[in-house]
Coordinates of C-alpha atoms and ligand atoms in Angstrom, one line a residue:
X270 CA 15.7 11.2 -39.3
X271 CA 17.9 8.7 -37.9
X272 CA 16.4 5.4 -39.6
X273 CA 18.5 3.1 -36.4
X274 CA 15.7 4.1 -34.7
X275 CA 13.4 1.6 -33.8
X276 CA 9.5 2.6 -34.4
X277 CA 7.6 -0.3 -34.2
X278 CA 7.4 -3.3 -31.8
X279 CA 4.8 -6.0 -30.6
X280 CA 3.3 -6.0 -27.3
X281 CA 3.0 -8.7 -24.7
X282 CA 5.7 -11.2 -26.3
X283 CA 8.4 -12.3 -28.8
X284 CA 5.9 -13.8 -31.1
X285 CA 2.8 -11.6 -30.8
X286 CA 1.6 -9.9 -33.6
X287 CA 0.0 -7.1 -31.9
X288 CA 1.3 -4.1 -33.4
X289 CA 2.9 -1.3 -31.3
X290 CA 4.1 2.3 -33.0
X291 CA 6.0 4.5 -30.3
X292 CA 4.4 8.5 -30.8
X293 CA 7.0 10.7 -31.6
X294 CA 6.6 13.9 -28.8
X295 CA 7.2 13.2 -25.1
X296 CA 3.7 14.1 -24.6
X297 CA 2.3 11.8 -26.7
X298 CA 4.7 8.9 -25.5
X299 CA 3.7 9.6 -21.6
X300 CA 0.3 9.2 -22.4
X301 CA 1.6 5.7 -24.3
X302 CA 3.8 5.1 -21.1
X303 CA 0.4 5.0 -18.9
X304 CA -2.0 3.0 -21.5
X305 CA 0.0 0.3 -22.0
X306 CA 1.6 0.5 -18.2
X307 CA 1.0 -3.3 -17.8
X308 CA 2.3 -4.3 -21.1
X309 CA 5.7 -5.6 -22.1
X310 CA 6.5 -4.2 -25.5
X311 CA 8.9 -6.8 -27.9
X312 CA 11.4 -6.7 -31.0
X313 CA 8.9 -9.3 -31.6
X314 CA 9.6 -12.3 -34.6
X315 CA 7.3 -11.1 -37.0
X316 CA 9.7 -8.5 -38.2
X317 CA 12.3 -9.4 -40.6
X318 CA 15.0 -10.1 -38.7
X319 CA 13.4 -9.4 -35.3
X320 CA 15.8 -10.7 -32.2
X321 CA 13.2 -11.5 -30.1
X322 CA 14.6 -9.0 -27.0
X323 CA 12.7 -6.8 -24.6
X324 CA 11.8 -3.0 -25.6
X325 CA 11.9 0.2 -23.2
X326 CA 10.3 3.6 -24.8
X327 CA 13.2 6.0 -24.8
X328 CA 11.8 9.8 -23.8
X329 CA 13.7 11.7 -26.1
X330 CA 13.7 15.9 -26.3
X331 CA 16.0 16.4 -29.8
X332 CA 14.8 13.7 -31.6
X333 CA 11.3 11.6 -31.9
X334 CA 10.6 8.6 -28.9
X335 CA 11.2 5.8 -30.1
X336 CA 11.5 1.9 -28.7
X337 CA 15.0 0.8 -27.4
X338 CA 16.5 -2.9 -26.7
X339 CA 17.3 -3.4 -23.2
X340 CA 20.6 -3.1 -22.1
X341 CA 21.9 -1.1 -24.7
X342 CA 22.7 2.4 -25.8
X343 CA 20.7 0.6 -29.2
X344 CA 23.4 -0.5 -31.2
X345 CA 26.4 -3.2 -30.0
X346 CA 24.3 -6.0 -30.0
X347 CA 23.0 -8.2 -32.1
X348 CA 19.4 -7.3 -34.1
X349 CA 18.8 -8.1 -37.2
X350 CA 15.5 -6.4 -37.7
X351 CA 16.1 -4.7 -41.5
X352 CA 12.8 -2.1 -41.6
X353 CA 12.2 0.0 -38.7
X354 CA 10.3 3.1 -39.5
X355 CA 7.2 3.6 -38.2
X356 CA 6.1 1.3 -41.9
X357 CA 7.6 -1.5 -40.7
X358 CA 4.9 -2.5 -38.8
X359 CA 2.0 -2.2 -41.4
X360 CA 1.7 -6.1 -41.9
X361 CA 0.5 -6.6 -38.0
X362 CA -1.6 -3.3 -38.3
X363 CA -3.7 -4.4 -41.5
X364 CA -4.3 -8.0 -39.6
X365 CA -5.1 -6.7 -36.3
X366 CA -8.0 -4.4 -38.6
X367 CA -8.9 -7.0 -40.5
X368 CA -9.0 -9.4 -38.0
X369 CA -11.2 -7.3 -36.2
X370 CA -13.2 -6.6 -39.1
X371 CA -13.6 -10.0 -39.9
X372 CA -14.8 -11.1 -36.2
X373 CA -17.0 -8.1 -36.1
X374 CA -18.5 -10.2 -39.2
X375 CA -18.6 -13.4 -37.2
X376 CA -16.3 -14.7 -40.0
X377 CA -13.8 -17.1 -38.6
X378 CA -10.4 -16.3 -40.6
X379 CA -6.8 -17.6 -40.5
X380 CA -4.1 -15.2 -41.4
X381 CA -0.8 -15.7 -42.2
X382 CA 2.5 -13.6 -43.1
X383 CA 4.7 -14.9 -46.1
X384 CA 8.8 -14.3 -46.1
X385 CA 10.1 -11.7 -45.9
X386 CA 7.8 -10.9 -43.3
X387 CA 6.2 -7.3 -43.6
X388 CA 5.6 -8.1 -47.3
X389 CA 2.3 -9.6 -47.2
X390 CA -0.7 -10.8 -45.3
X391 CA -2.6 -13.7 -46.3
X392 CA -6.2 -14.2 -44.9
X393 CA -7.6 -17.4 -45.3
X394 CA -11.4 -17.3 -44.9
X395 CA -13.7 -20.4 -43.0
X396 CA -15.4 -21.0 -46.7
X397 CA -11.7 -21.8 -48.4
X398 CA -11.8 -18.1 -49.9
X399 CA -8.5 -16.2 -49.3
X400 CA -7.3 -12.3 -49.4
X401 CA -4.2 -11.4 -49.9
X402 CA -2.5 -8.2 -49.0
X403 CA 0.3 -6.7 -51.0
X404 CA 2.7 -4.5 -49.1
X405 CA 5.8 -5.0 -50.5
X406 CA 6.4 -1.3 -52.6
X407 CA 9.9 -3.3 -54.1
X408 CA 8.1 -6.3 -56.0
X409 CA 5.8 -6.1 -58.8
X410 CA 2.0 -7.6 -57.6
X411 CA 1.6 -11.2 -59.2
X412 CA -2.2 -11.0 -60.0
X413 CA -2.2 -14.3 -61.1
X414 CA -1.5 -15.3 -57.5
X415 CA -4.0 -17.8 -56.0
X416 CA -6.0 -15.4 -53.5
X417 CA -9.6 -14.8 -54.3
X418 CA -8.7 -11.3 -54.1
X419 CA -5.9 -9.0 -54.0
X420 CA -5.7 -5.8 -51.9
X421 CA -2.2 -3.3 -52.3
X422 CA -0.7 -1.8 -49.2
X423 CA 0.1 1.9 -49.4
X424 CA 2.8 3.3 -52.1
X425 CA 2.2 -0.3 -53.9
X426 CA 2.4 0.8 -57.8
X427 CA 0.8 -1.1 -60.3
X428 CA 1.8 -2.1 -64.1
X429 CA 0.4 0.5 -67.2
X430 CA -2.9 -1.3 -67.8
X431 CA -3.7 -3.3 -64.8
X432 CA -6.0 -0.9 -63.3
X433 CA -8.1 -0.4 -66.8
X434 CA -8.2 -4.0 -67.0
X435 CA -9.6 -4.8 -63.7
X436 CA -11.3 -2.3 -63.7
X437 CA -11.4 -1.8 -59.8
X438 CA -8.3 -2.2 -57.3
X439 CA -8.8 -2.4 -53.3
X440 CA -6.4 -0.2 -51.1
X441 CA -5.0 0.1 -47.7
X442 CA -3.7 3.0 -45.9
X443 CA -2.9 3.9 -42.6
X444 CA -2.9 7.2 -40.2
X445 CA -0.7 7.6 -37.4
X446 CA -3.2 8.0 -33.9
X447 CA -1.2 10.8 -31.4
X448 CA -1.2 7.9 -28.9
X449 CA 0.6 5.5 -30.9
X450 CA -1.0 2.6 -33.3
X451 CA -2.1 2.9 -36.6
X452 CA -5.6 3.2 -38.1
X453 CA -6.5 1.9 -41.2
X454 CA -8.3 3.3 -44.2
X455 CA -10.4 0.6 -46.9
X456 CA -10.7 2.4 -50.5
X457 CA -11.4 1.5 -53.8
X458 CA -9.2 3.3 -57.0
X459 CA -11.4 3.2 -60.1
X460 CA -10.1 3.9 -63.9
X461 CA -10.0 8.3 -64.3
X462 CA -11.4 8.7 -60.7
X463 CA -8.6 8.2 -58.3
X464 CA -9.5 6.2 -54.7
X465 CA -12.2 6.3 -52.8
X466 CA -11.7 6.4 -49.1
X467 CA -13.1 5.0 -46.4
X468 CA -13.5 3.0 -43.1
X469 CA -13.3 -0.8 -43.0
X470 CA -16.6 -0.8 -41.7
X471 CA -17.7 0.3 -45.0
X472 CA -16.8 -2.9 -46.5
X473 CA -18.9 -5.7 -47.4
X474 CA -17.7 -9.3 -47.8
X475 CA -20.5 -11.3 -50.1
X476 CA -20.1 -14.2 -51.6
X477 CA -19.2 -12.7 -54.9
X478 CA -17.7 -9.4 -53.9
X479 CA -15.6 -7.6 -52.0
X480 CA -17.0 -4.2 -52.3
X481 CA -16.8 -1.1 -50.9
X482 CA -20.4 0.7 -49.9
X483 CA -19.5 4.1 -51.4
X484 CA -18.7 2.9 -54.7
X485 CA -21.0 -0.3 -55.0
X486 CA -21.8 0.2 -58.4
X487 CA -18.5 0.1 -60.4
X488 CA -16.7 -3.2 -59.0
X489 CA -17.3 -6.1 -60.5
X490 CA -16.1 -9.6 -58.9
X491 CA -12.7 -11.2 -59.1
X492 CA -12.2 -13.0 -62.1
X493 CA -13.6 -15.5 -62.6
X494 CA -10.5 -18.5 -62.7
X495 CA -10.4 -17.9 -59.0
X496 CA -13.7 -17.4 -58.2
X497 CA -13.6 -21.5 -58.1
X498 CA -13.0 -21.6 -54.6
X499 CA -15.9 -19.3 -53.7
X500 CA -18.6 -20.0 -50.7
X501 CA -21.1 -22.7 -51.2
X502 CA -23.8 -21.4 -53.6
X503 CA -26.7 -19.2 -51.6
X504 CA -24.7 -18.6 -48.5
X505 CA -24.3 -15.1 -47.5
X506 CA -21.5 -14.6 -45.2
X507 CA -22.5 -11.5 -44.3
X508 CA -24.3 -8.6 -45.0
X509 CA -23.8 -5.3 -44.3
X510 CA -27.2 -3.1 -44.9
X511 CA -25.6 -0.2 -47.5
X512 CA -25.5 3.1 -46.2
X513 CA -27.4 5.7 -48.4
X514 CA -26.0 8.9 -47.3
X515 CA -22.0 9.1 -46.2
X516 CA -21.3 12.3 -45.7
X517 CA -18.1 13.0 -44.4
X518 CA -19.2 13.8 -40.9
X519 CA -20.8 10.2 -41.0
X520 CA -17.5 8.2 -41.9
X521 CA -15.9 10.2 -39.0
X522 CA -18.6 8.5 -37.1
X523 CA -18.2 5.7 -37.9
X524 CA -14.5 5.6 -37.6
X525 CA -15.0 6.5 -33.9
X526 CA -17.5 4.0 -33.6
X527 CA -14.8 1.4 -35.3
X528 CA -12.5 3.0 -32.7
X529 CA -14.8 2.3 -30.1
X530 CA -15.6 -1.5 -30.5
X531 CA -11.6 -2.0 -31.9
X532 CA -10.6 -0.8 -28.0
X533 CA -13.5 -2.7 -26.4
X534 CA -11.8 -6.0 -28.4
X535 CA -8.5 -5.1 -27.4
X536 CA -9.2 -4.5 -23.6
X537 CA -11.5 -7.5 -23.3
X538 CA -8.6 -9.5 -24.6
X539 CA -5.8 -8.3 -22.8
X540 CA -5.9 -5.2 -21.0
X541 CA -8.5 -5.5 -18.1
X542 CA -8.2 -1.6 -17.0
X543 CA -9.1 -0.4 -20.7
X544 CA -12.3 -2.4 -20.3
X545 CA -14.2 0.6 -18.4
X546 CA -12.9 3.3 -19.9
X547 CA -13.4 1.5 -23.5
X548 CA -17.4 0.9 -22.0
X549 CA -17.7 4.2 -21.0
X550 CA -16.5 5.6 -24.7
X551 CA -19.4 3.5 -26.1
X552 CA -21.9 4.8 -23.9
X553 CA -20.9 8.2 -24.7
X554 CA -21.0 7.3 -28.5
X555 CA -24.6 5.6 -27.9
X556 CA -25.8 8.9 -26.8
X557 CA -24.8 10.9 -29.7
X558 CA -26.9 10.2 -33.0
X559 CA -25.7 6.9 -34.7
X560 CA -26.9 5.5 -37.6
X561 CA -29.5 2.7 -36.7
X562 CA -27.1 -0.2 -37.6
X563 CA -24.0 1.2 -36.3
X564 CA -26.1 1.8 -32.6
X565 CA -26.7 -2.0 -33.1
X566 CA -23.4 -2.9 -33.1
X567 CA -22.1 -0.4 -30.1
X568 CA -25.1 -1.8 -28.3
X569 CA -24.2 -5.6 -28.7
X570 CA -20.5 -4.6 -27.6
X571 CA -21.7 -2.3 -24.8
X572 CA -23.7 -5.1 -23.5
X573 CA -20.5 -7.7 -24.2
X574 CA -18.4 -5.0 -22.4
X575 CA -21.1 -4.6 -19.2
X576 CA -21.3 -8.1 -18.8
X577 CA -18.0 -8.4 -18.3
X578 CA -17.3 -5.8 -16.0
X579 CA -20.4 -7.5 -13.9
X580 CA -18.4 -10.7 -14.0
X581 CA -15.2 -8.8 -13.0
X582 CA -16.8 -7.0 -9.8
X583 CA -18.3 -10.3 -9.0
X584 CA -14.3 -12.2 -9.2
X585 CA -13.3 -8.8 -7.2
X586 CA -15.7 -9.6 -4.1
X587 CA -14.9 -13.5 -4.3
X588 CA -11.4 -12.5 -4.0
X589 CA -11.9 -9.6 -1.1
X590 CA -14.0 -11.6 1.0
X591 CA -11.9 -14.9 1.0
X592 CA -8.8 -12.7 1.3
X593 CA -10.4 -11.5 4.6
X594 CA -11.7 -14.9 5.9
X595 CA -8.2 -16.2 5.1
X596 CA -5.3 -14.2 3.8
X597 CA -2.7 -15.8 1.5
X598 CA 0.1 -15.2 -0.9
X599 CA -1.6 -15.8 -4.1
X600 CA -5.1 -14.4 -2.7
X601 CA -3.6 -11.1 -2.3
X602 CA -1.6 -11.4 -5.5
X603 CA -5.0 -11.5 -7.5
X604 CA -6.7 -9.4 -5.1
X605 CA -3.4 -6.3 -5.7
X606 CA -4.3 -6.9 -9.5
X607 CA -8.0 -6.6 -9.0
X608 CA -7.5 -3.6 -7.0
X609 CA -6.5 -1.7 -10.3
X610 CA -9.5 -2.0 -12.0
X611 CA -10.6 2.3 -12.0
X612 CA -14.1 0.5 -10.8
X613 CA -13.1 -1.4 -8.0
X614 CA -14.8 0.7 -4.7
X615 CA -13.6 2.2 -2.0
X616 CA -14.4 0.2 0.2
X617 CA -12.4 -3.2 -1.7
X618 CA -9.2 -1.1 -1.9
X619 CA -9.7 -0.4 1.8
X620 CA -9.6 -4.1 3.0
X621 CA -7.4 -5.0 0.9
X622 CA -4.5 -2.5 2.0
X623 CA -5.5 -3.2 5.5
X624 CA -4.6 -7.0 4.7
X625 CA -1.4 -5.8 3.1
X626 CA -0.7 -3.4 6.3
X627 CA -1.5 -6.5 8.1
X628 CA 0.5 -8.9 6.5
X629 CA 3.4 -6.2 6.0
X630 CA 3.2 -5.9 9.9
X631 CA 3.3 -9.9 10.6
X632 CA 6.7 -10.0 8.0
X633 CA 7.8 -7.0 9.9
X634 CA 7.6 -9.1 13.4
X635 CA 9.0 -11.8 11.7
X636 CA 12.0 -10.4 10.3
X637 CA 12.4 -8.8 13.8
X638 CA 12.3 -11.9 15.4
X639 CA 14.6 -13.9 12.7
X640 CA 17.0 -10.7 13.2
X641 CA 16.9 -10.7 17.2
X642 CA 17.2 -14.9 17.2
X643 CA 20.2 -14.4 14.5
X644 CA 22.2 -11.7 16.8
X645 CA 21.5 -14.0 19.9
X646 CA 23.2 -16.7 18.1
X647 CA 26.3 -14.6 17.0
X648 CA 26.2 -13.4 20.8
X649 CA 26.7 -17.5 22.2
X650 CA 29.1 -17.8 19.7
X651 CA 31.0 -14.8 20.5
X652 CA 30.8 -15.8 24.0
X653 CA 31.9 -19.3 23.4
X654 CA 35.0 -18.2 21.3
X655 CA 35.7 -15.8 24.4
X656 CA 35.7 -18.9 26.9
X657 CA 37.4 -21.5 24.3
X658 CA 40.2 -18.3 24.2
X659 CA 40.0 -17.8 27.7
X660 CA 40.5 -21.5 29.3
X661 CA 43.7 -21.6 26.2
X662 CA 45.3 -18.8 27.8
X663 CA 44.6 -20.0 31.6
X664 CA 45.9 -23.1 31.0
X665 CA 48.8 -21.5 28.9
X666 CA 49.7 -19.4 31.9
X667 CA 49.5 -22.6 34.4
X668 CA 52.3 -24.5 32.1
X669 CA 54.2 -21.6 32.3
X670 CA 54.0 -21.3 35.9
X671 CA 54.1 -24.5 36.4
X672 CA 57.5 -25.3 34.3
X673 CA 58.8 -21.8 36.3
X674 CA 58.0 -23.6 39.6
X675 CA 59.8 -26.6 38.3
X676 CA 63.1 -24.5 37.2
X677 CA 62.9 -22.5 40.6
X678 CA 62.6 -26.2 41.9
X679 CA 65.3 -27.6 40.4
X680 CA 67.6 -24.5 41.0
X681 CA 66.9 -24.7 44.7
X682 CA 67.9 -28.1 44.8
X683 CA 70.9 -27.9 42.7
X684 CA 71.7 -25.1 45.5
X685 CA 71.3 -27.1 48.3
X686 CA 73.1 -30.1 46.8
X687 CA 76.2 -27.5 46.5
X688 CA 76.1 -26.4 49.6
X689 CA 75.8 -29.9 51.1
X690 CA 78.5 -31.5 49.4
X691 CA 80.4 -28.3 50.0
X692 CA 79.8 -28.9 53.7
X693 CA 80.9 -32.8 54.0
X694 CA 84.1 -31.9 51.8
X695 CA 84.3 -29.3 55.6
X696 CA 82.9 -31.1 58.1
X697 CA 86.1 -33.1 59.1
X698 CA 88.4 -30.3 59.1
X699 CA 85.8 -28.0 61.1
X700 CA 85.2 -30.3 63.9
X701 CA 89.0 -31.2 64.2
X702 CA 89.1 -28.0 64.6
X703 CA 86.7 -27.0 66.9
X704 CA 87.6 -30.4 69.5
X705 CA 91.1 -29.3 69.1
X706 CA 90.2 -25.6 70.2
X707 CA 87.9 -27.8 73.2
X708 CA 91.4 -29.4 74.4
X709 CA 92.9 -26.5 74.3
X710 CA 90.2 -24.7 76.3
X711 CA 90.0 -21.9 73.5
X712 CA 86.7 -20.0 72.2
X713 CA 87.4 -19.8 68.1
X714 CA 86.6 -17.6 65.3
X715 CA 85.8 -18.7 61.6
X716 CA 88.5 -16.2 60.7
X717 CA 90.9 -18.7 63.0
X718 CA 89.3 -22.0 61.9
X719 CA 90.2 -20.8 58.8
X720 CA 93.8 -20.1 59.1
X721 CA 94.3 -22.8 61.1
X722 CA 93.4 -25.6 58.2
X723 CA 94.0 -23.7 55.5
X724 CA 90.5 -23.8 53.7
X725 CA 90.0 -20.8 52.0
X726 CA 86.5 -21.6 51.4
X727 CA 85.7 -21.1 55.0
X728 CA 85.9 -17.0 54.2
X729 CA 83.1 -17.6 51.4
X730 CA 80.5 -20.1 53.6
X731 CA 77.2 -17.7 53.8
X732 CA 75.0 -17.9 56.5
X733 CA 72.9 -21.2 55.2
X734 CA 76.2 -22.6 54.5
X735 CA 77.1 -22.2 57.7
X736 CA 74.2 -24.1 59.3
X737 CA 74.5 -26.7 57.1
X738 CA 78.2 -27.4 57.9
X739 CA 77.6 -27.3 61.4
X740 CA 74.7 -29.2 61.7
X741 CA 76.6 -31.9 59.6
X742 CA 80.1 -31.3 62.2
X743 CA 77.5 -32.2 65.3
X744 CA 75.3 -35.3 63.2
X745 CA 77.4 -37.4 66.2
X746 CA 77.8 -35.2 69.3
X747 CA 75.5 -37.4 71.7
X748 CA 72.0 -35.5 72.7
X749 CA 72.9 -34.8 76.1
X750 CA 76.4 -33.1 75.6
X751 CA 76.8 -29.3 74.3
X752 CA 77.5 -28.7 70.8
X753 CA 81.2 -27.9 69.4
X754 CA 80.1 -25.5 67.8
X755 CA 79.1 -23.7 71.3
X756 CA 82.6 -22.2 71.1
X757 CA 82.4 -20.5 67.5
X758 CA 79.2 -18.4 69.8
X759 CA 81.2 -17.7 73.2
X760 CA 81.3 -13.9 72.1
X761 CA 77.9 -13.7 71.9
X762 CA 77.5 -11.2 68.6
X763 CA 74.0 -11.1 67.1
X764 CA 75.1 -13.0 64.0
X765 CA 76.7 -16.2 66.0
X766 CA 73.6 -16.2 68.0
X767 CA 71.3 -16.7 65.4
X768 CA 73.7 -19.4 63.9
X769 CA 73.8 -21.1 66.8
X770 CA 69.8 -20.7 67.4
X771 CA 69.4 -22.2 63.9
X772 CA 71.8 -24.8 64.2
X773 CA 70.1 -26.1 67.5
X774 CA 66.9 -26.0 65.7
X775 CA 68.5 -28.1 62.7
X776 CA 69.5 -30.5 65.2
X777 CA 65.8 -30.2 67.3
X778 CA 67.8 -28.6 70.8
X779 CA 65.5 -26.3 72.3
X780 CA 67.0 -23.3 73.3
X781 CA 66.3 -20.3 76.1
X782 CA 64.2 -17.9 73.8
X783 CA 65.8 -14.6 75.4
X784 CA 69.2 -14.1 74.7
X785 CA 70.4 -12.8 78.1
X786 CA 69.6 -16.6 79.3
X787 CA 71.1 -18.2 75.9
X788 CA 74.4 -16.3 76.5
X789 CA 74.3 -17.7 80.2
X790 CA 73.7 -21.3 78.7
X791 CA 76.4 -20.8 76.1
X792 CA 79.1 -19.6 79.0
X793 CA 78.0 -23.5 80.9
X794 CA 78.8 -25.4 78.0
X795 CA 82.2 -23.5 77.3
X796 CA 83.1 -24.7 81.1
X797 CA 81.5 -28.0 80.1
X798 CA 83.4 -28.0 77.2
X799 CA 87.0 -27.2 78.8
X800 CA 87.0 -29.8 81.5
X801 CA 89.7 -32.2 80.7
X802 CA 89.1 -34.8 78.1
Ligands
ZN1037 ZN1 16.0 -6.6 -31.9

């Protein structure tokens, strides 16, 4: 067997001391799994070397279950427990029996475990008395320790001599239970007989002795050196009424019935859904035949165990019906945990899973509503960042138009500056020309005008270029006399009619707006032009 694995474990929390044994078949572990459901299970700080970390149950097929640290295949991290066989808890195992036993007593006890933890137990008793147990199989016992008496774990092996001088020695052992946990077996080894076994129960705690009731007889007290720290004189702690016939059949019984109240105890303490089933057990055991002191005890736990699950159903209603008159958080917290209890009715579970449903349909709405108010939001802002981008590239586009307009603007000026300083460099030479042409009483051409002064440029003028030069040739020809420029039209092609229309538009001269009556106009001012000057 791999001894890495890890057997034993506490439940609940680092530091408990409530012994847990992981079962070795899957079977046996899912029935652990679902007992102990609730409960956190620990490499708790009572172990030598214990780190303290969580523990899963590993389900295992070709080797035994065993308990697991978190987050690790279980090894790579650091644990120093040293002992972790399914021994290794036997120091939590005796105290929780004898604890139990004790209280079952009414005796208040302290225990404690001495380094290296596992090795001992010490029990200190209300009346100064102690008991110690010896589990450490490595280390002679020191009988001349200061307990009032000593009792040796299983395997412990005494010194030749010892047991014939004593004369008695008390024993513990322990039995694995298929569901995990340990029980634990009292007996007493006499000189040439062996050991007697049997339950705790069967042990009596007197102010003298510590005897066992099958073998009353034989023991004698502890010696007497530390007997000094005894009870006060007269007081019986306890007694236990001695059983006359235990047959085997009988300390079965009474096992169960140790069983019985041991789960009761343990339910009552800290596992509120074992509290029924642990009742119902005791019932069961109350019907079968018990002997007349064991039926007492069952029947002072059964009542401790009924008036608890009284007090429970009572907290369960509380909690139902102010859950109903006014749902809240915490309310249905307790009430979900209430709702487990295997007694809670049909009727509870009902209202409080239409609450849930309730509430889980309110958070639904909720979350609906945060969702729907959240993509609204991303919606504005996507429309914003649309407009912001929007307005940039409008006004992007309105520079750029804008500085195109100004270019276009600029050209066209530049143009017409050309074309007007082109014309005044012409205007002289063009009307000479033209008033030279009138004396002469000539029509011209451009072609002639051209050759006449010599300006070449005259063969390049455009149209615009044209009127402009004209227009600046007549800026003094009085109002009421024809324009020079009359003669450059006296053909009458289309394209010296419309130079002559613009011109005279230029120059604000209305003209005929047929061009049958224009021509006729044109052919006056030629005869107005050649009279003699
Ligand atoms: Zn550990």
């Amino acid at each position: 067997m791999d001894r890495r694995l890890i057997r034993t474990a506490v439940f609940g929390s680092p530091d408990s001391d409530e012994p847990a044994l992981c079962p070795e078949t899957p079977e046996e572990l899912d029935a652990f799994r679902r007992e102990h459901e609730d409960v956190t299970i620990w490499c708790g700080t009572m172990f030598e070397g214990g780190c303290g970390r969580q523990l899963m149950t590993r389900r295992c097929t070709d080797k035994i279950c065993h308990f697991a640290h978190y987050g690790s295949g279980g090894e790579g991290h650091q644990c120093g427990r040293k002992e972790r066989g399914k021994d290794s808890a036997d120091h939590l195992f005796a105290k929780a029996h004898l604890a139990s036993w004790l209280r079952e007593l009414g005796i208040a006890a302290e225990f404690t475990y001495p380094e290296p933890r596992g090795s001992a137990v010490v029990i200190r008793l209300e009346d100064g008395r102690s008991l110690l147990v010896h589990l450490d199989r490595n280390r002679p016992v020191a009988w001349n320790n200061e307990a009032w008496e000593t009792i040796l774990g299983p395997g412990v092996r005494m010194a030749p001599g010892v047991l014939a001088q004593r004369g008695y020695v008390h024993r513990i052992r322990f039995d694995d239970r298929p569901e995990g946990g340990r029980t634990m077996q009292f007996g007493t080894e006499l000189p040439g007989e062996g050991t007697t076994w049997g339950s705790l129960v069967d042990a009596v705690l007197t102010p003298e002795n510590l005897l066992h009731t099958t073998k009353p007889a034989a023991i004698h007290a502890p010696a007497p050196a530390v007997q000094q720290v005894t009870a006060p004189a007269g007081r019986a702690i306890v007694t236990v009424a001695p059983s006359t016939a235990h047959t085997a059949s009988v300390a079965r019984q009474a096992d169960s019935v140790r069983r019985a109240l041991l789960r009761l105890d343990i339910a009552l303490r800290d596992h509120p859904r074992g509290v029924l089933p642990a009742v119902e057990t005791i019932r069961r055991l109350l019907e079968a035949d018990q002997e007349p002191h064991e039926a007492a005890r069952l029947r002072i736990a059964l009542g401790r165990g009924e008036r608890w699950l009284e007090e429970r159903a009572r907290r369960r209603r509380a909690v139902v019906e102010r859950l109903q008159e006014r749902p809240a958080p915490e309310l249905y917290r307790q009430a979900a945990e209430l709702m487990k209890d295997p007694d809670a009715s049909a009727e509870e579970r009902e209202i409080v899973a239409a609450v849930e449903a309730r509430a889980r349909r309110v958070q639904e709405q909720e979350r609906a509503a945060r969702e729907q108010e959240r993509a609204a939001r991303r919606e504005a802002e996507d429309r914003e960042r649309a407009e912001r981008r929007a307005t940039a590239e409008r006004e992007w586009a309105e520079r750029a138009e804008r500085r195109a307009a100004e270019k276009a603007e600029a050209k066209e000026r530049s143009v017409l500056q050309a074309r007007v300083e082109k014309a005044q460099k012409l205007a002289p030479a063009v009307r000479g020309a033209l008033k030279k042409a009138a004396r002469e009483q000539r029509t011209t051409t451009w072609s002639e005008i051209q050759q006449k002064t010599g300006l070449h440029q005259l063969g390049r003028l455009d149209h615009e270029d044209k009127v402009e030069l004209l227009s600046l040739v007549e800026s003094d020809t009085a109002p009421d006399t024809p324009l020079w420029s009359a003669l450059l039209a006296a053909d009458g092609d289309s394209a010296a009619l419309r130079l002559h229309r613009d011109v005279s538009h230029r120059l604000s001269r209305p003209l005929p707006p047929n061009d049958a009556d224009l021509i006729n106009q044109l052919a006056a001012e030629r005869t107005q032009l050649h009279r003699p000057w």
